[in-house]
Amino acid sequence: MNTVPSNEFYADFSSLSALKTKAQKDPDSALREVTQQFESIFINMLLKNMRSTNEAIGGGLFSSAQTKQYQEMMDSQMAQSLAKSGGIGLSEALIRQYQQTSPESSTSQSRQDDTDFLNQVAKQDLARIQVLAKQASMDFISSVQEDNNITAQTEAASAPSALSVVFDSPDEFVDSLWPHAQAAAQKIGVDPKAVLAQAALETGWGKYPIAKEDGAASFNLFGIKADNRWQGDRAVVNTLEYRDGVAKREKAAFRAYQSFSESFDDYARFLQTSERYQEALRVGENATAFTQSLQHGGYATDPQYAQKINNIMSSEWFKRL
């Protein structure tokens, strides 16, 4: 990667007098600097118009007057760096045209190409260049969005749908997930029946799994929400919450996994790393005390949450475990 020397700052106006002195002592070197500065101005104009196109689409979460100011400073410095690193070839073409390079070092065809290139640039007025830059940036953004859509569609096509992972009966739910519940319970030292019963309550025995917006399975068995600690995939759905004893429908983001096994693993890790659930982990294999401590810790807003889990543990499907 080409680096910009610390003394090459876009806002260093003192370099103009230094350039005049250099022009007297070393005209060829001064010519290169002048053409590079011209190309820097041209590139900066293109970047500015690409920024304005992006603003028309949407400024984003962190858009502000201060952000815009620093972006303009960065673009100016980047334009200068690009010009000194080769840029788009405008500087070199100008030098060759000015020096009338000899046939030994450049063919007549290359000089003609330079002339055509410079004439094409010169014929474009500012308004025309702005239109071209804006159109180019729009085409670039469209291509990026199209690529992202293709990637998202490919990922959606490869991910199982939420309907495909629905359990047909409580028997199937218990038989399939019991080994995972045992493994998670062993990690945190609690009764595996309480773990599996909580998953049954959260998903309606696996009949109502949380789905992503595209219908893909989230494999979230415990209704763990995606707060600022979660950096993975998520599913945004409507949920029922109790506020001051009153049930209300709200939209919330939940964690999404690649498998039910990941859901059990994250459940164990979630309880271990949350301070408010340490009391629940200290009760050991006392399932009733565990569920009550979860409710007291604020795991769910349902006032009957612990009782519902205990009712599931008393069901016929758990008696045979």
PDB file of N, CA and C in Angstrom, residues 2 4-5 8 33 36-37 39-40 79-87:
ATOM      1  N   ASN A   2       0.492   2.241  -0.797  1.00  0.00           N
ATOM      2  CA  ASN A   2       1.237   3.495  -0.827  1.00  0.00           C
ATOM      3  C   ASN A   2       0.852   4.337   0.363  1.00  0.00           C
ATOM      4  N   VAL A   4       1.153   8.050   2.540  1.00  0.00           N
ATOM      5  CA  VAL A   4       1.310   9.483   2.298  1.00  0.00           C
ATOM      6  C   VAL A   4       2.281  10.042   3.313  1.00  0.00           C
ATOM      7  N   PRO A   5       3.373  10.664   2.884  1.00  0.00           N
ATOM      8  CA  PRO A   5       4.322  11.250   3.830  1.00  0.00           C
ATOM      9  C   PRO A   5       3.629  12.238   4.732  1.00  0.00           C
ATOM     10  N   GLU A   8       2.815  15.789   3.555  1.00  0.00           N
ATOM     11  CA  GLU A   8       1.946  15.983   2.393  1.00  0.00           C
ATOM     12  C   GLU A   8       0.510  16.050   2.857  1.00  0.00           C
ATOM     13  N   GLU A  33       4.383  17.725  -9.950  1.00  0.00           N
ATOM     14  CA  GLU A  33       3.588  18.106  -8.782  1.00  0.00           C
ATOM     15  C   GLU A  33       2.335  18.881  -9.197  1.00  0.00           C
ATOM     16  N   GLN A  36      -0.158  16.491 -10.678  1.00  0.00           N
ATOM     17  CA  GLN A  36      -0.735  15.661  -9.628  1.00  0.00           C
ATOM     18  C   GLN A  36      -1.761  16.437  -8.813  1.00  0.00           C
ATOM     19  N   GLN A  37      -1.486  17.706  -8.571  1.00  0.00           N
ATOM     20  CA  GLN A  37      -2.452  18.520  -7.842  1.00  0.00           C
ATOM     21  C   GLN A  37      -3.716  18.741  -8.677  1.00  0.00           C
ATOM     22  N   GLU A  39      -4.875  16.595 -10.880  1.00  0.00           N
ATOM     23  CA  GLU A  39      -5.605  15.317 -10.826  1.00  0.00           C
ATOM     24  C   GLU A  39      -6.259  15.139  -9.462  1.00  0.00           C
ATOM     25  N   SER A  40      -5.589  15.623  -8.404  1.00  0.00           N
ATOM     26  CA  SER A  40      -6.168  15.535  -7.067  1.00  0.00           C
ATOM     27  C   SER A  40      -7.474  16.312  -6.980  1.00  0.00           C
ATOM     28  N   ALA A  79      -7.884  12.062  -2.087  1.00  0.00           N
ATOM     29  CA  ALA A  79      -7.707  12.448  -3.477  1.00  0.00           C
ATOM     30  C   ALA A  79      -6.247  12.770  -3.763  1.00  0.00           C
ATOM     31  N   GLN A  80      -5.601  13.482  -2.829  1.00  0.00           N
ATOM     32  CA  GLN A  80      -4.183  13.812  -3.003  1.00  0.00           C
ATOM     33  C   GLN A  80      -3.333  12.555  -2.984  1.00  0.00           C
ATOM     34  N   SER A  81      -3.665  11.634  -2.078  1.00  0.00           N
ATOM     35  CA  SER A  81      -2.908  10.382  -1.984  1.00  0.00           C
ATOM     36  C   SER A  81      -3.068   9.556  -3.252  1.00  0.00           C
ATOM     37  N   LEU A  82      -4.298   9.485  -3.775  1.00  0.00           N
ATOM     38  CA  LEU A  82      -4.541   8.722  -5.002  1.00  0.00           C
ATOM     39  C   LEU A  82      -3.794   9.317  -6.186  1.00  0.00           C
ATOM     40  N   ALA A  83      -3.811  10.640  -6.276  1.00  0.00           N
ATOM     41  CA  ALA A  83      -3.126  11.297  -7.385  1.00  0.00           C
ATOM     42  C   ALA A  83      -1.630  11.017  -7.358  1.00  0.00           C
ATOM     43  N   LYS A  84      -1.031  11.014  -6.173  1.00  0.00           N
ATOM     44  CA  LYS A  84       0.403  10.757  -6.049  1.00  0.00           C
ATOM     45  C   LYS A  84       0.741   9.280  -6.229  1.00  0.00           C
ATOM     46  N   SER A  85      -0.276   8.421  -6.154  1.00  0.00           N
ATOM     47  CA  SER A  85      -0.045   6.983  -6.306  1.00  0.00           C
ATOM     48  C   SER A  85      -0.362   6.484  -7.714  1.00  0.00           C
ATOM     49  N   GLY A  86      -0.674   7.383  -8.608  1.00  0.00           N
ATOM     50  CA  GLY A  86      -0.982   6.971  -9.977  1.00  0.00           C
ATOM     51  C   GLY A  86      -2.334   7.443 -10.450  1.00  0.00           C
ATOM     52  N   GLY A  87      -3.285   7.524  -9.504  1.00  0.00           N
ATOM     53  CA  GLY A  87      -4.603   8.065  -9.819  1.00  0.00           C
ATOM     54  C   GLY A  87      -5.288   7.372 -10.977  1.00  0.00           C
TER      55      GLY A  87
END
